[in-house]
């Protein structure tokens, strides 16, 4: 089975440009997560979707960041305008979340893509 | 502030030595996951522990979940260079869809 697919693998662009990162989750998964990883801050959750609906975007750093999931097999993370401090590795992950009888959620393992290494000059 | 604190932050050992990585929190988790991340790749799940006091073994790796389900440890016996990587723990609060990740422990095993 194909894993989570992210594109591009590397992106170098100048400050002020628009950047679009893409993610194809594993087929059948109903939750999708966007993370940012830096040496200073580790792995930070930016936003997650369940059944294509954004559930929590509290980790999105600023209005310059936006994410969409138009269907179950595709999501984008857009930065406009980009700034040097946005330089990081951005990961997309997907999983299948189960609702349990007590009303809670049993989180299944998250499957990560190989990330997009973004450099803003 | 990290909900999950991992220690040590860095660990460098010689091949054949043992090591232990810790993951601690003041919060209770319904389960805890351990991931390993190699350079240039995304994290990959190693194991999920669910029951307080649970011990799981994966070849030379032993994972333990604390009785109170607030902490966990990963012990590697006779480490090999292939064990080199960033080890991340992630807690499942069971109230929402997201995991809380620790900052990770970078393990380097020298040949």
PDB file of C-alpha atoms in Angstrom:
ATOM      1  CA  UNK A   1       0.000   0.000   0.000  1.00  0.00           C
ATOM      2  CA  UNK A   2       1.186   3.506  -0.733  1.00  0.00           C
ATOM      3  CA  UNK A   3       1.946   5.579   2.312  1.00  0.00           C
ATOM      4  CA  UNK A   4       1.255   9.254   2.823  1.00  0.00           C
ATOM      5  CA  UNK A   5       2.604  11.152  -0.145  1.00  0.00           C
ATOM      6  CA  UNK A   6       3.848  14.717   0.176  1.00  0.00           C
ATOM      7  CA  UNK A   7       5.047  17.087  -2.489  1.00  0.00           C
ATOM      8  CA  UNK A   8       7.324  18.760  -3.123  1.00  0.00           C
ATOM      9  CA  UNK A   9      10.106  17.127  -1.051  1.00  0.00           C
ATOM     10  CA  UNK A  10      12.105  20.321  -1.087  1.00  0.00           C
ATOM     11  CA  UNK A  11      11.083  23.918  -1.700  1.00  0.00           C
ATOM     12  CA  UNK A  12      13.341  26.947  -1.775  1.00  0.00           C
ATOM     13  CA  UNK A  13      11.758  30.296  -2.434  1.00  0.00           C
ATOM     14  CA  UNK A  14      12.167  33.950  -1.679  1.00  0.00           C
ATOM     15  CA  UNK A  15      10.470  35.810   1.104  1.00  0.00           C
ATOM     16  CA  UNK A  16       7.058  37.103   0.117  1.00  0.00           C
ATOM     17  CA  UNK A  17       6.265  34.307  -2.314  1.00  0.00           C
ATOM     18  CA  UNK A  18       3.306  32.000  -1.953  1.00  0.00           C
ATOM     19  CA  UNK A  19       4.106  28.427  -0.990  1.00  0.00           C
ATOM     20  CA  UNK A  20       1.746  25.473  -1.415  1.00  0.00           C
ATOM     21  CA  UNK A  21       2.459  22.111   0.161  1.00  0.00           C
ATOM     22  CA  UNK A  22       0.478  19.069  -0.898  1.00  0.00           C
ATOM     23  CA  UNK A  23      -0.510  15.838   0.796  1.00  0.00           C
ATOM     24  CA  UNK A  24      -2.235  12.650  -0.277  1.00  0.00           C
ATOM     25  CA  UNK A  25      -3.292  10.612   2.789  1.00  0.00           C
ATOM     26  CA  UNK A  26      -3.567   6.858   2.964  1.00  0.00           C
ATOM     27  CA  UNK A  27      -6.769   5.655   1.345  1.00  0.00           C
ATOM     28  CA  UNK A  28      -9.446   4.894   3.936  1.00  0.00           C
ATOM     29  CA  UNK A  29      -7.998   7.126   6.641  1.00  0.00           C
ATOM     30  CA  UNK A  30     -10.437   9.691   7.988  1.00  0.00           C
ATOM     31  CA  UNK A  31      -8.094  12.061   9.825  1.00  0.00           C
ATOM     32  CA  UNK A  32      -5.318  14.220   8.451  1.00  0.00           C
ATOM     33  CA  UNK A  33      -2.762  16.253  10.349  1.00  0.00           C
ATOM     34  CA  UNK A  34      -0.268  18.953   9.332  1.00  0.00           C
ATOM     35  CA  UNK A  35       2.831  19.355  11.498  1.00  0.00           C
ATOM     36  CA  UNK A  36       5.859  21.615  11.448  1.00  0.00           C
ATOM     37  CA  UNK A  37       9.204  20.426  12.795  1.00  0.00           C
ATOM     38  CA  UNK A  38      12.160  22.604  13.770  1.00  0.00           C
ATOM     39  CA  UNK A  39      15.173  22.034  15.983  1.00  0.00           C
ATOM     40  CA  UNK A  40      14.001  24.704  18.399  1.00  0.00           C
ATOM     41  CA  UNK A  41      10.345  23.749  18.762  1.00  0.00           C
ATOM     42  CA  UNK A  42      10.221  20.077  17.811  1.00  0.00           C
ATOM     43  CA  UNK A  43       7.091  18.661  16.175  1.00  0.00           C
ATOM     44  CA  UNK A  44       4.192  21.115  16.336  1.00  0.00           C
ATOM     45  CA  UNK A  45       0.647  20.327  15.279  1.00  0.00           C
ATOM     46  CA  UNK A  46      -0.680  23.036  12.965  1.00  0.00           C
ATOM     47  CA  UNK A  47      -4.122  21.759  12.040  1.00  0.00           C
ATOM     48  CA  UNK A  48      -6.090  18.563  11.814  1.00  0.00           C
ATOM     49  CA  UNK A  49      -9.053  17.449   9.787  1.00  0.00           C
ATOM     50  CA  UNK A  50     -11.562  14.711  10.428  1.00  0.00           C
ATOM     51  CA  UNK A  51     -13.724  13.558   7.533  1.00  0.00           C
ATOM     52  CA  UNK A  52     -12.394  16.519   5.511  1.00  0.00           C
ATOM     53  CA  UNK A  53     -13.591  19.050   8.089  1.00  0.00           C
ATOM     54  CA  UNK A  54     -11.065  21.220   9.985  1.00  0.00           C
ATOM     55  CA  UNK A  55     -11.461  20.332  13.656  1.00  0.00           C
ATOM     56  CA  UNK A  56      -8.696  22.311  15.312  1.00  0.00           C
ATOM     57  CA  UNK A  57      -6.555  24.981  13.684  1.00  0.00           C
ATOM     58  CA  UNK A  58      -5.288  26.507  16.919  1.00  0.00           C
ATOM     59  CA  UNK A  59      -1.729  25.575  16.003  1.00  0.00           C
ATOM     60  CA  UNK A  60      -1.714  27.623  12.822  1.00  0.00           C
ATOM     61  CA  UNK A  61       0.778  30.370  13.627  1.00  0.00           C
ATOM     62  CA  UNK A  62      -0.716  33.271  11.709  1.00  0.00           C
ATOM     63  CA  UNK A  63      -3.286  34.269   9.134  1.00  0.00           C
ATOM     64  CA  UNK A  64      -0.588  33.782   6.529  1.00  0.00           C
ATOM     65  CA  UNK A  65      -1.140  30.044   6.957  1.00  0.00           C
ATOM     66  CA  UNK A  66      -4.196  28.300   5.556  1.00  0.00           C
ATOM     67  CA  UNK A  67      -5.108  24.675   4.940  1.00  0.00           C
ATOM     68  CA  UNK A  68      -7.787  22.963   2.917  1.00  0.00           C
ATOM     69  CA  UNK A  69      -9.029  19.443   2.412  1.00  0.00           C
ATOM     70  CA  UNK A  70     -11.404  19.489  -0.559  1.00  0.00           C
ATOM     71  CA  UNK A  71     -11.807  15.705  -0.564  1.00  0.00           C
ATOM     72  CA  UNK A  72     -10.679  12.605   1.302  1.00  0.00           C
ATOM     73  CA  UNK A  73      -7.586  12.104  -0.851  1.00  0.00           C
ATOM     74  CA  UNK A  74      -6.006  15.538  -0.951  1.00  0.00           C
ATOM     75  CA  UNK A  75      -4.998  18.398   1.310  1.00  0.00           C
ATOM     76  CA  UNK A  76      -2.964  21.562   0.911  1.00  0.00           C
ATOM     77  CA  UNK A  77      -1.135  23.845   3.302  1.00  0.00           C
ATOM     78  CA  UNK A  78      -0.547  27.322   1.946  1.00  0.00           C
ATOM     79  CA  UNK A  79       1.683  30.099   3.235  1.00  0.00           C
ATOM     80  CA  UNK A  80       1.131  33.563   1.777  1.00  0.00           C
ATOM     81  CA  UNK A  81       3.256  35.612   2.043  1.00  0.00           C
ATOM     82  CA  UNK A  82       6.137  33.422   3.203  1.00  0.00           C
ATOM     83  CA  UNK A  83       8.786  34.635   5.660  1.00  0.00           C
ATOM     84  CA  UNK A  84      12.264  33.272   6.555  1.00  0.00           C
ATOM     85  CA  UNK A  85      10.974  32.141   9.975  1.00  0.00           C
ATOM     86  CA  UNK A  86       8.617  29.747   8.194  1.00  0.00           C
ATOM     87  CA  UNK A  87      11.629  27.646   7.179  1.00  0.00           C
ATOM     88  CA  UNK A  88      11.103  24.149   8.609  1.00  0.00           C
ATOM     89  CA  UNK A  89      10.168  20.608   7.662  1.00  0.00           C
ATOM     90  CA  UNK A  90       6.419  20.255   7.213  1.00  0.00           C
ATOM     91  CA  UNK A  91       4.864  16.845   7.706  1.00  0.00           C
ATOM     92  CA  UNK A  92       1.483  15.512   6.790  1.00  0.00           C
ATOM     93  CA  UNK A  93       0.123  12.485   8.643  1.00  0.00           C
ATOM     94  CA  UNK A  94      -3.059  10.472   8.363  1.00  0.00           C
ATOM     95  CA  UNK A  95      -4.830   7.983  10.568  1.00  0.00           C
ATOM     96  CA  UNK A  96      -8.143   6.252  11.103  1.00  0.00           C
ATOM     97  CA  UNK A  97      -9.800   7.488  14.259  1.00  0.00           C
ATOM     98  CA  UNK A  98     -12.317   5.309  16.028  1.00  0.00           C
ATOM     99  CA  UNK A  99     -15.208   6.546  18.113  1.00  0.00           C
ATOM    100  CA  UNK A 100     -15.500   4.413  21.228  1.00  0.00           C
ATOM    101  CA  UNK A 101     -18.625   3.613  23.164  1.00  0.00           C
ATOM    102  CA  UNK A 102     -17.912   6.034  26.002  1.00  0.00           C
ATOM    103  CA  UNK A 103     -17.984   8.959  23.584  1.00  0.00           C
ATOM    104  CA  UNK A 104     -14.235   9.232  23.398  1.00  0.00           C
ATOM    105  CA  UNK A 105     -11.818   8.707  20.552  1.00  0.00           C
ATOM    106  CA  UNK A 106      -9.333   5.866  20.279  1.00  0.00           C
ATOM    107  CA  UNK A 107      -6.443   7.369  18.401  1.00  0.00           C
ATOM    108  CA  UNK A 108      -4.880   4.982  15.969  1.00  0.00           C
ATOM    109  CA  UNK A 109      -1.235   5.307  14.904  1.00  0.00           C
ATOM    110  CA  UNK A 110      -0.451   8.233  12.682  1.00  0.00           C
ATOM    111  CA  UNK A 111       1.274   7.520   9.390  1.00  0.00           C
ATOM    112  CA  UNK A 112       3.630  10.268   8.333  1.00  0.00           C
ATOM    113  CA  UNK A 113       4.832  11.321   4.933  1.00  0.00           C
ATOM    114  CA  UNK A 114       8.502  12.039   4.360  1.00  0.00           C
ATOM    115  CA  UNK A 115       7.936  15.768   4.724  1.00  0.00           C
ATOM    116  CA  UNK A 116       8.604  18.905   2.736  1.00  0.00           C
ATOM    117  CA  UNK A 117      11.785  20.753   3.623  1.00  0.00           C
ATOM    118  CA  UNK A 118      10.936  24.416   3.153  1.00  0.00           C
ATOM    119  CA  UNK A 119      13.570  27.136   2.972  1.00  0.00           C
ATOM    120  CA  UNK A 120      12.514  30.771   2.703  1.00  0.00           C
ATOM    121  CA  UNK A 121      15.372  33.058   1.714  1.00  0.00           C
TER     122      UNK A 121
ATOM    123  CA  UNK B   1       5.222  24.100  27.137  1.00  0.00           C
ATOM    124  CA  UNK B   2       5.476  20.422  26.220  1.00  0.00           C
ATOM    125  CA  UNK B   3       2.734  18.269  27.707  1.00  0.00           C
ATOM    126  CA  UNK B   4       5.143  15.335  27.489  1.00  0.00           C
ATOM    127  CA  UNK B   5       8.712  15.798  28.710  1.00  0.00           C
ATOM    128  CA  UNK B   6      11.350  13.518  27.240  1.00  0.00           C
ATOM    129  CA  UNK B   7      14.781  12.912  28.703  1.00  0.00           C
ATOM    130  CA  UNK B   8      17.553  12.996  27.964  1.00  0.00           C
ATOM    131  CA  UNK B   9      17.433  15.325  24.996  1.00  0.00           C
ATOM    132  CA  UNK B  10      20.555  13.767  23.458  1.00  0.00           C
ATOM    133  CA  UNK B  11      22.205  10.407  24.029  1.00  0.00           C
ATOM    134  CA  UNK B  12      25.407   9.129  22.423  1.00  0.00           C
ATOM    135  CA  UNK B  13      26.620   5.625  23.209  1.00  0.00           C
ATOM    136  CA  UNK B  14      28.916   2.943  21.881  1.00  0.00           C
ATOM    137  CA  UNK B  15      27.590  -0.049  19.988  1.00  0.00           C
ATOM    138  CA  UNK B  16      26.676  -2.844  22.387  1.00  0.00           C
ATOM    139  CA  UNK B  17      25.744  -0.593  25.309  1.00  0.00           C
ATOM    140  CA  UNK B  18      22.252  -0.274  26.757  1.00  0.00           C
ATOM    141  CA  UNK B  19      20.189   2.901  26.930  1.00  0.00           C
ATOM    142  CA  UNK B  20      16.927   4.135  28.401  1.00  0.00           C
ATOM    143  CA  UNK B  21      14.778   7.032  27.218  1.00  0.00           C
ATOM    144  CA  UNK B  22      12.069   8.512  29.429  1.00  0.00           C
ATOM    145  CA  UNK B  23       8.752  10.171  28.674  1.00  0.00           C
ATOM    146  CA  UNK B  24       6.961  11.896  31.569  1.00  0.00           C
ATOM    147  CA  UNK B  25       3.803  13.909  32.049  1.00  0.00           C
ATOM    148  CA  UNK B  26       1.492  15.174  34.759  1.00  0.00           C
ATOM    149  CA  UNK B  27      -1.447  14.147  32.573  1.00  0.00           C
ATOM    150  CA  UNK B  28      -3.042  10.738  32.271  1.00  0.00           C
ATOM    151  CA  UNK B  29      -3.191   9.218  28.815  1.00  0.00           C
ATOM    152  CA  UNK B  30      -5.418   6.454  27.542  1.00  0.00           C
ATOM    153  CA  UNK B  31      -2.495   5.204  25.479  1.00  0.00           C
ATOM    154  CA  UNK B  32       0.995   6.231  24.512  1.00  0.00           C
ATOM    155  CA  UNK B  33       2.811   5.730  21.249  1.00  0.00           C
ATOM    156  CA  UNK B  34       6.538   5.616  20.518  1.00  0.00           C
ATOM    157  CA  UNK B  35       7.908   6.677  17.141  1.00  0.00           C
ATOM    158  CA  UNK B  36      11.378   6.649  15.606  1.00  0.00           C
ATOM    159  CA  UNK B  37      12.401   9.203  13.031  1.00  0.00           C
ATOM    160  CA  UNK B  38      15.454   8.847  10.810  1.00  0.00           C
ATOM    161  CA  UNK B  39      17.043  11.795   8.971  1.00  0.00           C
ATOM    162  CA  UNK B  40      15.069  12.905   5.947  1.00  0.00           C
ATOM    163  CA  UNK B  41      12.055  10.799   6.821  1.00  0.00           C
ATOM    164  CA  UNK B  42       8.862  11.090   8.818  1.00  0.00           C
ATOM    165  CA  UNK B  43       8.319   9.434  12.203  1.00  0.00           C
ATOM    166  CA  UNK B  44       7.436   5.748  12.083  1.00  0.00           C
ATOM    167  CA  UNK B  45       5.415   4.041  14.789  1.00  0.00           C
ATOM    168  CA  UNK B  46       7.286   1.496  16.928  1.00  0.00           C
ATOM    169  CA  UNK B  47       4.670   0.526  19.493  1.00  0.00           C
ATOM    170  CA  UNK B  48       1.494   1.571  21.308  1.00  0.00           C
ATOM    171  CA  UNK B  49       1.068   0.881  25.030  1.00  0.00           C
ATOM    172  CA  UNK B  50      -2.436   0.985  26.434  1.00  0.00           C
ATOM    173  CA  UNK B  51      -2.673  -0.616  29.869  1.00  0.00           C
ATOM    174  CA  UNK B  52      -1.062   0.832  33.000  1.00  0.00           C
ATOM    175  CA  UNK B  53       2.000  -1.245  33.896  1.00  0.00           C
ATOM    176  CA  UNK B  54       2.120  -2.799  30.456  1.00  0.00           C
ATOM    177  CA  UNK B  55       5.459  -3.976  29.098  1.00  0.00           C
ATOM    178  CA  UNK B  56       5.968  -4.624  25.396  1.00  0.00           C
ATOM    179  CA  UNK B  57       9.047  -6.021  23.714  1.00  0.00           C
ATOM    180  CA  UNK B  58      10.100  -5.467  20.139  1.00  0.00           C
ATOM    181  CA  UNK B  59      13.314  -7.466  19.623  1.00  0.00           C
ATOM    182  CA  UNK B  60      15.950  -5.499  21.610  1.00  0.00           C
ATOM    183  CA  UNK B  61      13.503  -2.694  22.484  1.00  0.00           C
ATOM    184  CA  UNK B  62      11.438  -2.833  25.678  1.00  0.00           C
ATOM    185  CA  UNK B  63       8.611  -0.344  26.259  1.00  0.00           C
ATOM    186  CA  UNK B  64       6.930   0.197  29.598  1.00  0.00           C
ATOM    187  CA  UNK B  65       3.809   2.205  30.453  1.00  0.00           C
ATOM    188  CA  UNK B  66       3.622   3.537  34.002  1.00  0.00           C
ATOM    189  CA  UNK B  67       0.978   2.195  36.365  1.00  0.00           C
ATOM    190  CA  UNK B  68      -0.719   5.603  36.473  1.00  0.00           C
ATOM    191  CA  UNK B  69      -0.522   5.952  32.664  1.00  0.00           C
ATOM    192  CA  UNK B  70       1.408   9.229  33.008  1.00  0.00           C
ATOM    193  CA  UNK B  71       4.867   8.091  31.995  1.00  0.00           C
ATOM    194  CA  UNK B  72       6.688   5.617  29.815  1.00  0.00           C
ATOM    195  CA  UNK B  73      10.174   4.392  29.103  1.00  0.00           C
ATOM    196  CA  UNK B  74      12.007   2.838  26.201  1.00  0.00           C
ATOM    197  CA  UNK B  75      14.974   0.586  26.911  1.00  0.00           C
ATOM    198  CA  UNK B  76      17.310  -0.619  24.170  1.00  0.00           C
ATOM    199  CA  UNK B  77      19.583  -3.555  24.886  1.00  0.00           C
ATOM    200  CA  UNK B  78      22.897  -3.976  23.043  1.00  0.00           C
ATOM    201  CA  UNK B  79      22.329  -0.923  20.873  1.00  0.00           C
ATOM    202  CA  UNK B  80      23.353  -1.029  17.231  1.00  0.00           C
ATOM    203  CA  UNK B  81      24.141   1.801  14.786  1.00  0.00           C
ATOM    204  CA  UNK B  82      20.804   1.092  13.114  1.00  0.00           C
ATOM    205  CA  UNK B  83      19.072   2.242  16.304  1.00  0.00           C
ATOM    206  CA  UNK B  84      20.302   5.772  15.657  1.00  0.00           C
ATOM    207  CA  UNK B  85      17.448   8.245  15.302  1.00  0.00           C
ATOM    208  CA  UNK B  86      15.049  10.616  17.000  1.00  0.00           C
ATOM    209  CA  UNK B  87      12.720   8.825  19.413  1.00  0.00           C
ATOM    210  CA  UNK B  88       9.384  10.528  20.013  1.00  0.00           C
ATOM    211  CA  UNK B  89       6.665   9.660  22.479  1.00  0.00           C
ATOM    212  CA  UNK B  90       3.083  10.765  21.859  1.00  0.00           C
ATOM    213  CA  UNK B  91       0.170  10.647  24.264  1.00  0.00           C
ATOM    214  CA  UNK B  92      -3.462  10.014  23.411  1.00  0.00           C
ATOM    215  CA  UNK B  93      -5.839  11.912  25.677  1.00  0.00           C
ATOM    216  CA  UNK B  94      -8.847  10.141  24.157  1.00  0.00           C
ATOM    217  CA  UNK B  95     -10.929  13.311  24.268  1.00  0.00           C
ATOM    218  CA  UNK B  96     -10.088  14.508  20.799  1.00  0.00           C
ATOM    219  CA  UNK B  97      -8.486  13.435  17.606  1.00  0.00           C
ATOM    220  CA  UNK B  98      -4.939  14.566  18.238  1.00  0.00           C
ATOM    221  CA  UNK B  99      -1.786  13.261  19.884  1.00  0.00           C
ATOM    222  CA  UNK B 100       0.526  15.269  22.124  1.00  0.00           C
ATOM    223  CA  UNK B 101       4.159  14.755  21.072  1.00  0.00           C
ATOM    224  CA  UNK B 102       7.219  15.117  23.245  1.00  0.00           C
ATOM    225  CA  UNK B 103      10.256  17.020  21.986  1.00  0.00           C
ATOM    226  CA  UNK B 104      12.137  13.785  21.355  1.00  0.00           C
ATOM    227  CA  UNK B 105      15.435  12.162  22.301  1.00  0.00           C
ATOM    228  CA  UNK B 106      18.189  12.059  19.688  1.00  0.00           C
ATOM    229  CA  UNK B 107      20.038   8.761  20.010  1.00  0.00           C
ATOM    230  CA  UNK B 108      23.398   8.195  18.329  1.00  0.00           C
ATOM    231  CA  UNK B 109      24.982   4.751  18.442  1.00  0.00           C
ATOM    232  CA  UNK B 110      28.650   4.781  17.453  1.00  0.00           C
ATOM    233  CA  UNK B 111      30.142   1.741  15.732  1.00  0.00           C
TER     234      UNK B 111
END
